XYZ file of C-alpha atoms in Angstrom:
681
model
C 53.426 65.912 -38.874
C 55.272 68.342 -41.100
C 58.689 67.457 -42.375
C 61.497 69.625 -40.963
C 64.235 69.458 -43.556
C 66.783 71.356 -41.473
C 67.260 68.298 -39.245
C 70.039 65.758 -39.488
C 69.717 64.058 -42.867
C 70.757 60.650 -41.573
C 68.990 58.269 -39.198
C 72.321 57.786 -37.450
C 72.101 58.888 -33.829
C 73.816 58.388 -30.494
C 73.998 54.740 -29.451
C 72.393 55.519 -26.103
C 69.210 56.827 -27.740
C 68.801 54.282 -30.536
C 66.819 51.783 -28.476
C 64.338 54.442 -27.391
C 63.821 55.592 -30.972
C 63.369 51.991 -32.128
C 60.803 51.339 -29.389
C 58.788 54.437 -30.383
C 58.946 53.490 -34.079
C 57.824 49.936 -33.403
C 54.912 51.271 -31.376
C 53.963 53.623 -34.226
C 53.963 50.703 -36.659
C 52.154 48.149 -34.508
C 49.876 50.058 -32.128
C 49.195 53.272 -34.049
C 48.541 51.437 -37.339
C 51.582 52.894 -39.103
C 52.297 49.482 -40.637
C 49.624 49.968 -43.354
C 51.588 52.792 -44.984
C 54.936 51.156 -44.230
C 54.213 47.892 -46.053
C 51.324 47.145 -48.407
C 49.686 43.743 -49.096
C 52.194 43.067 -51.882
C 55.131 43.527 -49.521
C 56.172 46.879 -50.960
C 58.180 48.885 -48.348
C 57.626 52.642 -48.427
C 60.633 53.520 -46.268
C 63.700 51.265 -46.398
C 65.613 53.585 -44.046
C 63.269 52.625 -41.218
C 63.575 48.941 -42.159
C 67.359 49.135 -41.918
C 67.239 51.168 -38.686
C 65.146 48.412 -37.073
C 67.731 45.806 -38.177
C 65.162 43.962 -40.311
C 67.077 43.760 -43.580
C 66.932 39.957 -43.400
C 63.176 40.040 -43.894
C 63.569 41.392 -47.389
C 63.007 39.102 -50.350
C 64.081 39.658 -53.945
C 63.555 43.133 -55.421
C 61.854 45.700 -53.216
C 59.210 43.438 -51.747
C 59.062 41.519 -48.471
C 56.807 38.830 -47.087
C 54.192 40.831 -45.142
C 53.520 38.009 -42.679
C 57.217 37.508 -42.060
C 57.677 41.256 -41.540
C 54.811 41.413 -39.050
C 56.211 38.461 -37.100
C 59.669 40.048 -36.967
C 58.285 43.412 -35.840
C 56.200 41.839 -33.044
C 59.121 39.746 -31.871
C 61.431 42.781 -31.691
C 58.757 44.877 -30.003
C 58.150 42.200 -27.356
C 61.855 41.973 -26.542
C 62.190 45.742 -26.215
C 59.248 45.923 -23.816
C 61.229 43.776 -21.403
C 64.357 45.978 -21.666
C 65.249 48.997 -19.549
C 65.581 51.577 -22.302
C 67.883 54.547 -21.722
C 68.054 57.912 -23.426
C 70.337 60.820 -24.228
C 72.123 61.739 -20.977
C 72.471 65.464 -21.769
C 68.823 65.639 -22.796
C 67.686 63.924 -19.600
C 69.760 66.312 -17.441
C 68.374 69.355 -19.225
C 64.815 68.070 -18.990
C 65.324 67.681 -15.241
C 66.461 71.326 -15.048
C 63.399 72.436 -17.011
C 61.092 70.370 -14.829
C 62.483 71.940 -11.681
C 62.548 75.508 -12.992
C 59.105 75.597 -14.632
C 57.458 73.049 -12.282
C 56.575 70.726 -15.153
C 54.664 67.519 -14.484
C 56.166 64.101 -15.174
C 53.990 63.640 -18.262
C 54.753 67.121 -19.580
C 58.435 66.162 -19.486
C 57.606 62.877 -21.221
C 55.813 64.680 -24.066
C 58.555 67.300 -24.353
C 61.228 64.605 -24.590
C 59.406 62.928 -27.467
C 58.893 66.248 -29.286
C 62.573 67.139 -28.955
C 63.599 63.773 -30.352
C 61.048 64.211 -33.126
C 62.728 67.509 -34.120
C 66.254 66.188 -33.662
C 66.084 62.803 -35.399
C 64.734 62.550 -38.913
C 64.122 58.827 -38.640
C 61.490 59.393 -35.940
C 59.832 62.136 -37.969
C 59.614 59.803 -40.978
C 58.001 57.167 -38.799
C 55.349 59.661 -37.633
C 54.589 60.400 -41.280
C 53.337 56.814 -41.555
C 50.358 57.540 -39.298
C 47.229 56.906 -41.364
C 44.800 59.384 -39.864
C 44.218 62.923 -41.043
C 46.331 65.291 -38.977
C 44.188 67.375 -36.617
C 44.210 68.205 -32.924
C 41.944 65.347 -31.732
C 44.037 62.799 -33.669
C 47.248 64.353 -32.348
C 45.980 63.939 -28.783
C 44.962 60.332 -29.450
C 48.335 59.439 -31.006
C 50.355 60.954 -28.153
C 48.123 59.274 -25.591
C 48.643 55.813 -27.113
C 52.308 56.312 -27.989
C 53.452 57.654 -24.602
C 50.890 55.763 -22.493
C 49.323 58.876 -20.978
C 45.576 59.185 -20.491
C 43.814 61.042 -23.282
C 42.363 63.587 -20.869
C 45.796 64.439 -19.486
C 47.313 64.852 -22.965
C 44.393 67.127 -23.798
C 45.167 69.181 -20.684
C 48.890 69.374 -21.507
C 48.100 70.541 -25.047
C 45.684 73.210 -23.828
C 46.744 76.904 -23.562
C 46.454 76.796 -19.761
C 49.092 74.073 -19.299
C 52.532 75.049 -18.038
C 54.202 73.665 -21.131
C 52.076 75.822 -23.440
C 51.999 78.900 -21.200
C 55.790 79.001 -21.202
C 55.606 78.902 -25.044
C 58.228 76.176 -25.209
C 55.773 74.423 -27.511
C 53.000 75.868 -29.679
C 50.014 73.936 -30.974
C 47.393 75.198 -33.378
C 43.870 73.916 -33.905
C 44.972 71.872 -36.926
C 47.250 69.714 -34.813
C 50.480 71.300 -35.996
C 52.934 71.312 -33.109
C 56.091 73.436 -33.010
C 58.914 74.262 -30.628
C 59.200 78.056 -30.463
C 62.974 78.383 -30.744
C 64.836 76.301 -33.319
C 68.083 76.689 -31.330
C 66.375 75.364 -28.200
C 66.286 71.841 -29.664
C 69.997 71.903 -30.430
C 70.903 73.224 -26.971
C 68.736 70.650 -25.198
C 71.004 67.901 -26.552
C 74.141 69.627 -25.267
C 75.629 70.405 -21.882
C 74.418 73.566 -20.134
C 75.302 75.036 -16.750
C 72.163 77.113 -16.205
C 68.654 77.197 -17.622
C 69.065 80.649 -19.232
C 71.554 79.193 -21.719
C 68.727 77.327 -23.433
C 67.073 80.578 -24.501
C 70.020 82.981 -24.864
C 69.493 83.196 -28.627
C 66.043 84.738 -28.217
C 66.212 86.421 -24.792
C 69.355 88.479 -24.304
C 70.635 90.723 -21.519
C 70.903 94.323 -22.756
C 74.112 96.302 -22.861
C 74.601 99.317 -20.617
C 73.832 102.882 -21.706
C 76.244 105.801 -21.325
C 73.345 108.205 -20.794
C 71.675 109.338 -17.576
C 68.112 110.443 -16.901
C 69.363 114.055 -16.954
C 69.997 113.589 -20.670
C 66.213 113.258 -21.052
C 65.217 116.409 -19.152
C 63.454 117.668 -22.307
C 60.803 115.032 -21.420
C 61.490 115.166 -17.698
C 57.883 114.928 -16.530
C 57.164 111.771 -18.558
C 60.440 110.119 -17.573
C 59.773 110.887 -13.902
C 56.268 109.410 -14.160
C 57.564 106.200 -15.749
C 60.400 105.890 -13.229
C 58.117 106.234 -10.205
C 55.566 103.827 -11.675
C 58.174 101.148 -12.378
C 59.845 101.618 -9.009
C 56.603 100.809 -7.198
C 55.565 98.074 -9.647
C 58.868 96.248 -9.158
C 58.811 96.514 -5.363
C 55.195 95.326 -5.147
C 55.600 92.721 -7.936
C 52.572 94.056 -9.809
C 51.551 92.110 -12.928
C 50.347 93.524 -16.236
C 52.809 96.466 -16.378
C 53.351 97.607 -19.982
C 54.819 100.836 -21.359
C 54.670 101.847 -25.027
C 57.392 104.093 -26.458
C 57.115 105.347 -30.012
C 58.633 107.997 -32.258
C 60.954 108.425 -35.210
C 63.870 106.025 -35.578
C 66.948 107.101 -33.666
C 65.250 109.373 -31.114
C 66.703 107.404 -28.197
C 63.822 105.081 -27.261
C 66.032 102.054 -26.624
C 68.627 104.107 -24.751
C 65.903 105.565 -22.530
C 64.771 102.067 -21.543
C 68.365 101.061 -20.739
C 68.885 104.245 -18.722
C 65.688 103.714 -16.744
C 66.663 100.108 -15.976
C 70.121 101.186 -14.775
C 68.667 103.931 -12.585
C 66.187 101.445 -11.093
C 69.035 98.938 -10.648
C 66.982 96.345 -12.503
C 68.349 93.821 -14.992
C 67.082 94.493 -18.522
C 66.527 91.794 -21.131
C 65.312 92.085 -24.705
C 63.339 89.804 -26.966
C 65.698 89.302 -29.902
C 64.585 90.148 -33.424
C 67.437 88.175 -35.009
C 68.696 84.686 -34.221
C 72.290 83.534 -33.747
C 72.680 83.267 -37.524
C 71.578 86.886 -38.010
C 68.265 85.874 -39.586
C 65.165 87.866 -38.639
C 62.740 86.142 -36.297
C 59.108 86.433 -37.396
C 56.482 88.012 -35.168
C 54.815 84.759 -34.088
C 58.131 83.270 -32.943
C 59.106 86.503 -31.166
C 55.847 86.427 -29.239
C 56.720 82.880 -28.244
C 60.087 84.156 -26.997
C 58.278 86.920 -25.096
C 56.098 84.342 -23.343
C 59.156 82.256 -22.483
C 60.820 85.365 -21.030
C 57.790 86.102 -18.870
C 58.160 82.665 -17.292
C 61.968 82.469 -17.362
C 62.922 85.795 -15.781
C 62.692 86.072 -12.029
C 63.398 88.827 -9.514
C 64.032 92.505 -10.294
C 63.894 92.268 -14.074
C 62.572 94.371 -16.951
C 61.859 93.197 -20.497
C 62.151 95.172 -23.739
C 60.315 94.231 -26.943
C 61.940 96.430 -29.606
C 60.782 96.603 -33.239
C 57.260 95.718 -32.106
C 55.804 96.453 -35.556
C 55.993 92.747 -36.368
C 53.180 91.893 -33.963
C 51.157 95.107 -33.902
C 50.757 95.503 -37.662
C 52.672 92.752 -39.377
C 51.212 89.522 -40.778
C 47.433 90.010 -41.058
C 46.736 86.297 -40.521
C 48.761 86.337 -37.321
C 47.040 89.524 -36.145
C 43.561 88.117 -36.707
C 44.375 84.983 -34.723
C 46.473 86.633 -32.050
C 44.817 89.980 -31.267
C 42.777 88.613 -28.378
C 45.790 86.713 -27.120
C 47.952 89.896 -27.294
C 45.319 91.752 -25.288
C 45.356 89.049 -22.615
C 49.153 89.013 -22.552
C 49.234 92.750 -21.861
C 47.036 92.260 -18.824
C 48.802 89.441 -16.986
C 52.524 89.592 -17.794
C 54.707 89.054 -14.728
C 57.744 91.041 -15.927
C 57.222 94.793 -16.625
C 57.694 95.242 -20.363
C 58.661 98.125 -22.644
C 57.201 97.913 -26.150
C 59.052 100.012 -28.731
C 57.854 100.966 -32.203
C 58.328 103.824 -34.641
C 54.642 104.363 -35.404
C 51.373 103.614 -33.627
C 48.945 104.754 -36.329
C 48.168 101.169 -37.388
C 47.920 99.664 -33.915
C 44.403 98.621 -32.985
C 42.788 100.888 -30.374
C 41.867 97.857 -28.296
C 45.574 97.105 -27.941
C 46.602 100.715 -27.247
C 44.152 100.891 -24.341
C 46.006 98.052 -22.603
C 49.192 100.064 -22.061
C 49.757 101.755 -18.708
C 51.835 104.604 -20.117
C 52.322 105.770 -23.697
C 55.092 108.184 -24.634
C 56.162 109.627 -27.959
C 59.877 110.362 -27.945
C 60.613 113.473 -29.991
C 63.993 114.339 -31.439
C 65.621 116.379 -28.656
C 65.376 120.183 -29.017
C 68.411 122.140 -30.221
C 69.533 123.041 -26.707
C 69.479 119.368 -25.676
C 71.157 118.231 -28.917
C 73.938 120.729 -28.302
C 74.256 119.637 -24.667
C 74.545 115.959 -25.645
C 77.133 116.751 -28.323
C 79.203 118.781 -25.877
C 78.953 116.067 -23.227
C 79.834 113.069 -25.360
C 81.655 114.449 -28.419
C 83.608 117.512 -27.221
C 86.882 115.578 -27.409
C 86.146 114.388 -30.933
C 84.874 117.477 -32.767
C 85.356 121.230 -32.482
C 82.822 123.760 -31.202
C 81.831 125.056 -34.640
C 80.820 121.556 -35.773
C 78.876 121.040 -32.537
C 76.980 124.289 -33.084
C 76.343 123.496 -36.740
C 75.160 119.915 -36.164
C 72.963 120.716 -33.167
C 71.031 123.155 -35.344
C 69.546 120.327 -37.435
C 66.426 118.694 -35.975
C 66.879 115.626 -38.222
C 70.003 114.638 -36.312
C 69.023 112.027 -33.758
C 70.993 110.711 -30.758
C 71.501 107.388 -32.571
C 73.071 109.171 -35.561
C 75.439 111.079 -33.287
C 76.326 107.867 -31.450
C 77.262 106.073 -34.674
C 79.252 109.065 -35.929
C 81.176 109.155 -32.628
C 81.936 105.446 -32.907
C 83.238 105.908 -36.464
C 85.537 108.747 -35.412
C 86.851 106.902 -32.337
C 87.682 103.738 -34.283
C 89.156 105.652 -37.252
C 91.516 107.583 -34.929
C 92.036 110.283 -37.559
C 93.445 113.774 -37.102
C 90.556 115.224 -39.127
C 87.944 113.925 -36.680
C 85.623 116.946 -37.037
C 85.647 116.651 -40.824
C 84.953 112.891 -40.676
C 82.163 113.410 -38.140
C 80.465 116.065 -40.297
C 80.935 113.955 -43.438
C 79.218 110.964 -41.840
C 76.313 113.140 -40.716
C 75.950 114.681 -44.202
C 76.063 111.319 -45.977
C 73.599 109.715 -43.562
C 71.104 112.559 -43.866
C 71.402 112.485 -47.653
C 70.718 108.736 -47.667
C 67.589 109.380 -45.572
C 66.424 112.104 -47.970
C 67.444 115.082 -45.828
C 70.218 117.642 -45.869
C 72.216 119.085 -42.997
C 70.818 122.522 -42.359
C 73.373 125.227 -41.780
C 73.039 127.784 -39.014
C 70.904 130.587 -40.421
C 70.587 132.924 -37.457
C 73.735 134.939 -38.299
C 72.994 138.252 -39.993
C 75.146 139.982 -42.659
C 77.783 142.320 -41.276
C 76.080 145.242 -42.990
C 72.635 144.529 -41.523
C 70.994 147.698 -40.267
C 67.344 148.603 -39.685
C 67.988 151.822 -41.595
C 68.122 149.748 -44.763
C 64.608 148.322 -44.432
C 61.822 149.881 -46.471
C 58.664 148.625 -44.786
C 55.335 150.078 -43.738
C 56.123 149.460 -40.042
C 58.384 150.971 -37.420
C 60.895 148.133 -37.098
C 62.250 149.386 -33.776
C 58.840 149.769 -32.135
C 57.955 146.161 -33.077
C 61.090 144.993 -31.276
C 60.203 146.975 -28.156
C 56.700 145.521 -28.149
C 58.012 141.953 -28.437
C 60.355 142.552 -25.509
C 57.306 143.281 -23.393
C 55.079 140.577 -24.860
C 56.971 137.806 -26.749
C 53.828 136.321 -28.277
C 52.957 137.320 -31.849
C 51.978 136.023 -35.278
C 53.537 138.215 -37.930
C 53.277 138.036 -41.715
C 56.061 139.784 -43.647
C 55.322 140.069 -47.350
C 56.754 141.843 -50.319
C 59.356 141.643 -53.085
C 62.091 139.007 -53.038
C 65.279 139.984 -51.260
C 63.710 142.876 -49.339
C 64.921 141.526 -45.976
C 61.861 139.745 -44.591
C 63.610 136.643 -43.256
C 66.613 138.701 -42.150
C 64.312 140.916 -40.086
C 62.878 137.813 -38.435
C 66.387 136.636 -37.549
C 67.201 140.134 -36.284
C 64.211 140.031 -33.942
C 65.301 136.639 -32.563
C 68.860 137.838 -32.076
C 67.776 141.080 -30.393
C 65.405 139.165 -28.082
C 68.225 136.739 -27.271
C 66.095 133.815 -28.461
C 67.022 130.843 -30.678
C 65.839 131.083 -34.264
C 64.334 128.183 -36.218
C 63.926 128.921 -39.906
C 61.999 126.553 -42.154
C 61.702 126.882 -45.898
C 58.886 125.385 -47.899
C 61.196 122.609 -49.094
C 61.912 121.653 -45.474
C 58.217 121.169 -44.688
C 56.660 119.819 -47.870
C 56.532 116.023 -47.981
C 55.714 113.721 -50.892
C 53.588 111.440 -48.703
C 50.020 112.250 -47.682
C 50.008 113.632 -44.151
C 53.771 114.157 -44.143
C 53.610 117.930 -44.583
C 51.096 118.280 -41.758
C 53.352 116.220 -39.523
C 56.393 118.350 -40.413
C 54.466 121.551 -39.669
C 53.394 120.224 -36.268
C 56.937 119.106 -35.444
C 58.356 122.520 -36.358
C 55.996 124.271 -33.939
C 56.751 121.615 -31.299
C 60.497 122.187 -31.730
C 60.093 125.956 -31.448
C 58.039 125.494 -28.292
C 60.613 123.135 -26.758
C 63.469 125.552 -27.534
C 61.529 128.744 -26.723
C 62.587 129.857 -30.196
C 61.360 132.343 -32.774
C 59.848 130.255 -35.577
C 60.169 131.546 -39.146
C 58.396 129.927 -42.083
C 59.952 131.203 -45.299
C 57.976 130.859 -48.562
C 54.833 130.144 -46.545
C 52.737 130.419 -49.723
C 54.036 126.923 -50.633
C 51.576 125.287 -48.231
C 49.212 128.059 -47.096
C 47.417 128.606 -50.385
C 43.802 129.723 -50.638
C 41.576 126.695 -49.933
C 38.864 127.988 -52.238
C 40.976 126.847 -55.182
C 41.950 123.488 -53.698
C 41.224 120.375 -55.775
C 42.852 117.770 -53.503
C 42.051 116.943 -49.906
C 45.660 117.293 -48.712
C 45.743 120.906 -49.962
C 43.008 121.647 -47.432
C 44.472 119.600 -44.560
C 47.831 121.386 -44.869
C 46.177 124.772 -44.383
C 44.021 123.430 -41.550
C 47.089 122.119 -39.742
C 48.834 125.489 -40.137
C 45.857 127.368 -38.689
C 45.569 125.007 -35.720
C 49.280 125.279 -34.934
C 49.307 129.067 -35.323
C 46.430 129.523 -32.915
C 47.881 127.232 -30.244
C 51.480 128.513 -30.457
C 52.445 130.596 -27.449
C 55.514 132.257 -28.946
C 56.732 134.367 -31.844
C 55.814 133.028 -35.273
C 56.880 134.846 -38.439
C 55.708 133.891 -41.926
C 57.287 135.392 -45.044
C 55.950 135.368 -48.592
C 56.414 137.087 -51.923
C 52.852 136.197 -52.940
C 50.480 137.390 -50.229
C 47.509 137.400 -52.619
C 47.847 133.613 -52.904
C 47.492 133.013 -49.166
C 44.343 131.571 -47.642
C 42.057 134.384 -46.515
C 41.353 132.733 -43.151
C 45.073 132.466 -42.461
C 45.572 136.175 -43.110
C 43.037 136.935 -40.383
C 45.101 134.869 -37.923
C 48.126 137.197 -38.173
C 48.429 139.938 -35.546
C 50.526 142.043 -37.894
C 51.012 142.138 -41.656
C 53.930 144.253 -42.907
C 54.942 144.940 -46.487
C 58.634 145.061 -47.410
C 59.505 147.028 -50.556
C 62.526 147.824 -52.679
C 65.004 150.211 -51.053
C 64.507 153.956 -51.366
C 67.161 155.938 -53.240
C 68.781 157.192 -50.046
C 68.822 153.659 -48.603
C 70.478 152.300 -51.746
C 73.278 154.856 -51.413
C 73.621 154.265 -47.657
C 73.909 150.496 -48.034
C 76.254 150.919 -51.024
C 78.575 153.074 -48.887
C 78.537 150.609 -45.988
C 79.287 147.582 -48.193
C 82.168 149.417 -49.861
C 83.586 150.177 -46.436
C 83.329 146.517 -45.353
C 84.963 145.369 -48.613
C 87.777 147.904 -48.212
C 86.743 149.901 -51.282
C 86.978 153.665 -51.500
C 83.524 155.267 -51.552
C 83.457 157.382 -54.721
C 80.952 160.151 -53.953
C 80.778 161.019 -57.668
C 78.779 157.782 -58.033
C 76.107 158.893 -55.559
C 73.726 160.286 -58.178
C 74.040 157.179 -60.336
C 73.584 154.810 -57.413
C 70.531 156.670 -56.127
C 69.025 156.547 -59.626
C 68.971 152.738 -59.550
C 65.462 151.275 -59.275
C 64.131 147.969 -57.937
C 67.172 147.365 -55.751
C 66.862 145.245 -52.600
C 69.175 144.324 -49.757
C 69.286 140.852 -51.253
C 70.963 142.269 -54.382
C 73.792 143.612 -52.244
C 74.098 140.238 -50.478
C 74.380 138.450 -53.843
C 77.131 140.760 -55.086
C 79.158 140.508 -51.865
C 78.987 136.702 -52.144
C 80.280 137.014 -55.712
C 83.270 138.925 -54.344
C 84.527 135.711 -52.721
C 85.381 134.246 -56.133
C 85.133 137.354 -58.364
C 86.720 140.262 -56.442
C 85.182 143.733 -56.832
C 87.828 146.085 -58.218
C 86.431 149.412 -57.047
C 83.250 151.376 -56.386
C 82.497 151.709 -60.086
C 82.689 147.933 -60.530
C 80.286 147.562 -57.603
C 77.871 150.069 -59.161
C 78.001 148.358 -62.570
C 77.063 145.024 -60.995
C 74.101 146.647 -59.246
C 73.091 148.328 -62.512
C 73.106 144.961 -64.274
C 70.748 143.522 -61.639
C 68.440 146.535 -61.913
C 68.231 146.194 -65.706
C 67.344 142.474 -65.440
C 64.574 143.262 -62.951
C 63.219 146.100 -65.091
C 63.124 143.798 -68.117
C 61.263 141.121 -66.136
C 58.807 143.721 -64.862
C 58.097 145.044 -68.374
C 57.492 141.501 -69.624
C 54.960 140.930 -66.861
C 53.148 144.158 -67.690
C 53.132 143.309 -71.423
C 51.752 139.833 -70.701
C 48.994 141.270 -68.531
C 47.993 143.840 -71.181
C 47.143 141.042 -73.635
C 44.140 140.036 -71.468
């Protein structure tokens, strides 16, 4: 047997159990041939602690040696006397064993074996005595030793140690083919030697009742069909006591998987328990031990109960050695469990297909769409934060229900006057730690926005009218930077009274293989869920011509884009400054391609006049000729200068013109450099 160093380091034990331990030890020495390793032919004693525990110090001679014949005589004499005694045991242990026997319908000999195993784990002196057994430790020898030690037939011990026995099926004990025997829960041993009022107390460290959720099923109406299917299935399964009911929930961390399970249980009026992933000391429980706890729960829980196995990664793709041994067992467990079980994990990509097929219902929980995020924030946080923060935070798809819940808790406990600021700060810091940033609302257009100041080869108004009649289009807007491509996309969304989701290349590109494709798919999924206009800015970042691709992921990114574009039943707008770099096949997928150019002279003067009016500057008409003479001016140039005015006020119209002139000169210089570079080839 293996040594378990976390046990009591002394052989001292309760008086009431000492005689039983002594009897077992004497039997190990005399009937199981433990004496050979305890005392050799020269009288050398290998374990003086056992000698003292058996009250045989008087047998010792000088030094460390004893007279072997004298020792044998003394051992036999003590053993004979103890056989005639009525030997008692630990009263609390006996009471708890009686409770276990009644609850799990254990046989008399199963209780007998369990009592010995518990004492073996509790008392080091007994463990040291078992280490004296001479035979190689394996399952056949283990069966033989227990049969002789506890006076149970070998065939019955073999049955008790088999997977089909009640003791093993409940996972109170675990035995491997090498004869190693364990008790699943380390706290179980400790509790068995103490007073308990009900059987559940023995396993409360590994099987815990779940807390209540503040949510309702209406909070999950963005996945209403799936939730309704699961609810109806569980309702009937519970009433008919159907076995083998298993539901797999997966998705990004914080999407509300655990809360959904709690909400379903509350709605069904069923008690929900979870298989703990940490013990009472806060230490993580390994996958093998958690599966033991799961098996105990399946036998412990009775009546209208549900079980939740969160953080299921540890058994589905954790320790490879455990997976190889336990895959078939996991499959069987998913087919005959008595208590309906929810299995929760963040990813399923590494789960074996043979295991996935065993689940009755599989659901990926997405991050709620913007409308639902806003609804949840208004429902649960309206008293904590102001409307502007709610609108701003709900815009970001990276903000999960769990993140909002923790932010709310922080604000409530802090009891600060600046609750909105604290809430937003927590969200920003958390997203930054996860490698994201809080996206600001981008659907608002500049005050000066006007279709008259767009220089494009399309009729901007007629496009809007067409989309009113048929809101399904794939549009590519290309041209010079700052010419109003993204702004026009936001204008269309605003005019159609639709939400706008704008993604830049930096929002979608991911450093991990497959990450960009996943982000692209999620963006289209979010737009679909929100019935939103989807805008991809800087689409050339991940839609480059595949003919020049040198890496596989460069091709898969484009493929994912094409698949999503074709299947999207909404308005998708892609913008780029580099249309010649786009994949040729992707260009054919667009229903409309429109070029945006620098403003015409008359448009420059018109926008100049409007911005001066907004800024409260007098429009100096003497500047008209100079302003109209400016070249390579875009609406974006005006936006940059008006932002400058927040920290560097514009004095008058002339100052405004001079700033525009400076921008035009820089652009002209850059353009001449490009032409000069090209002429060298």
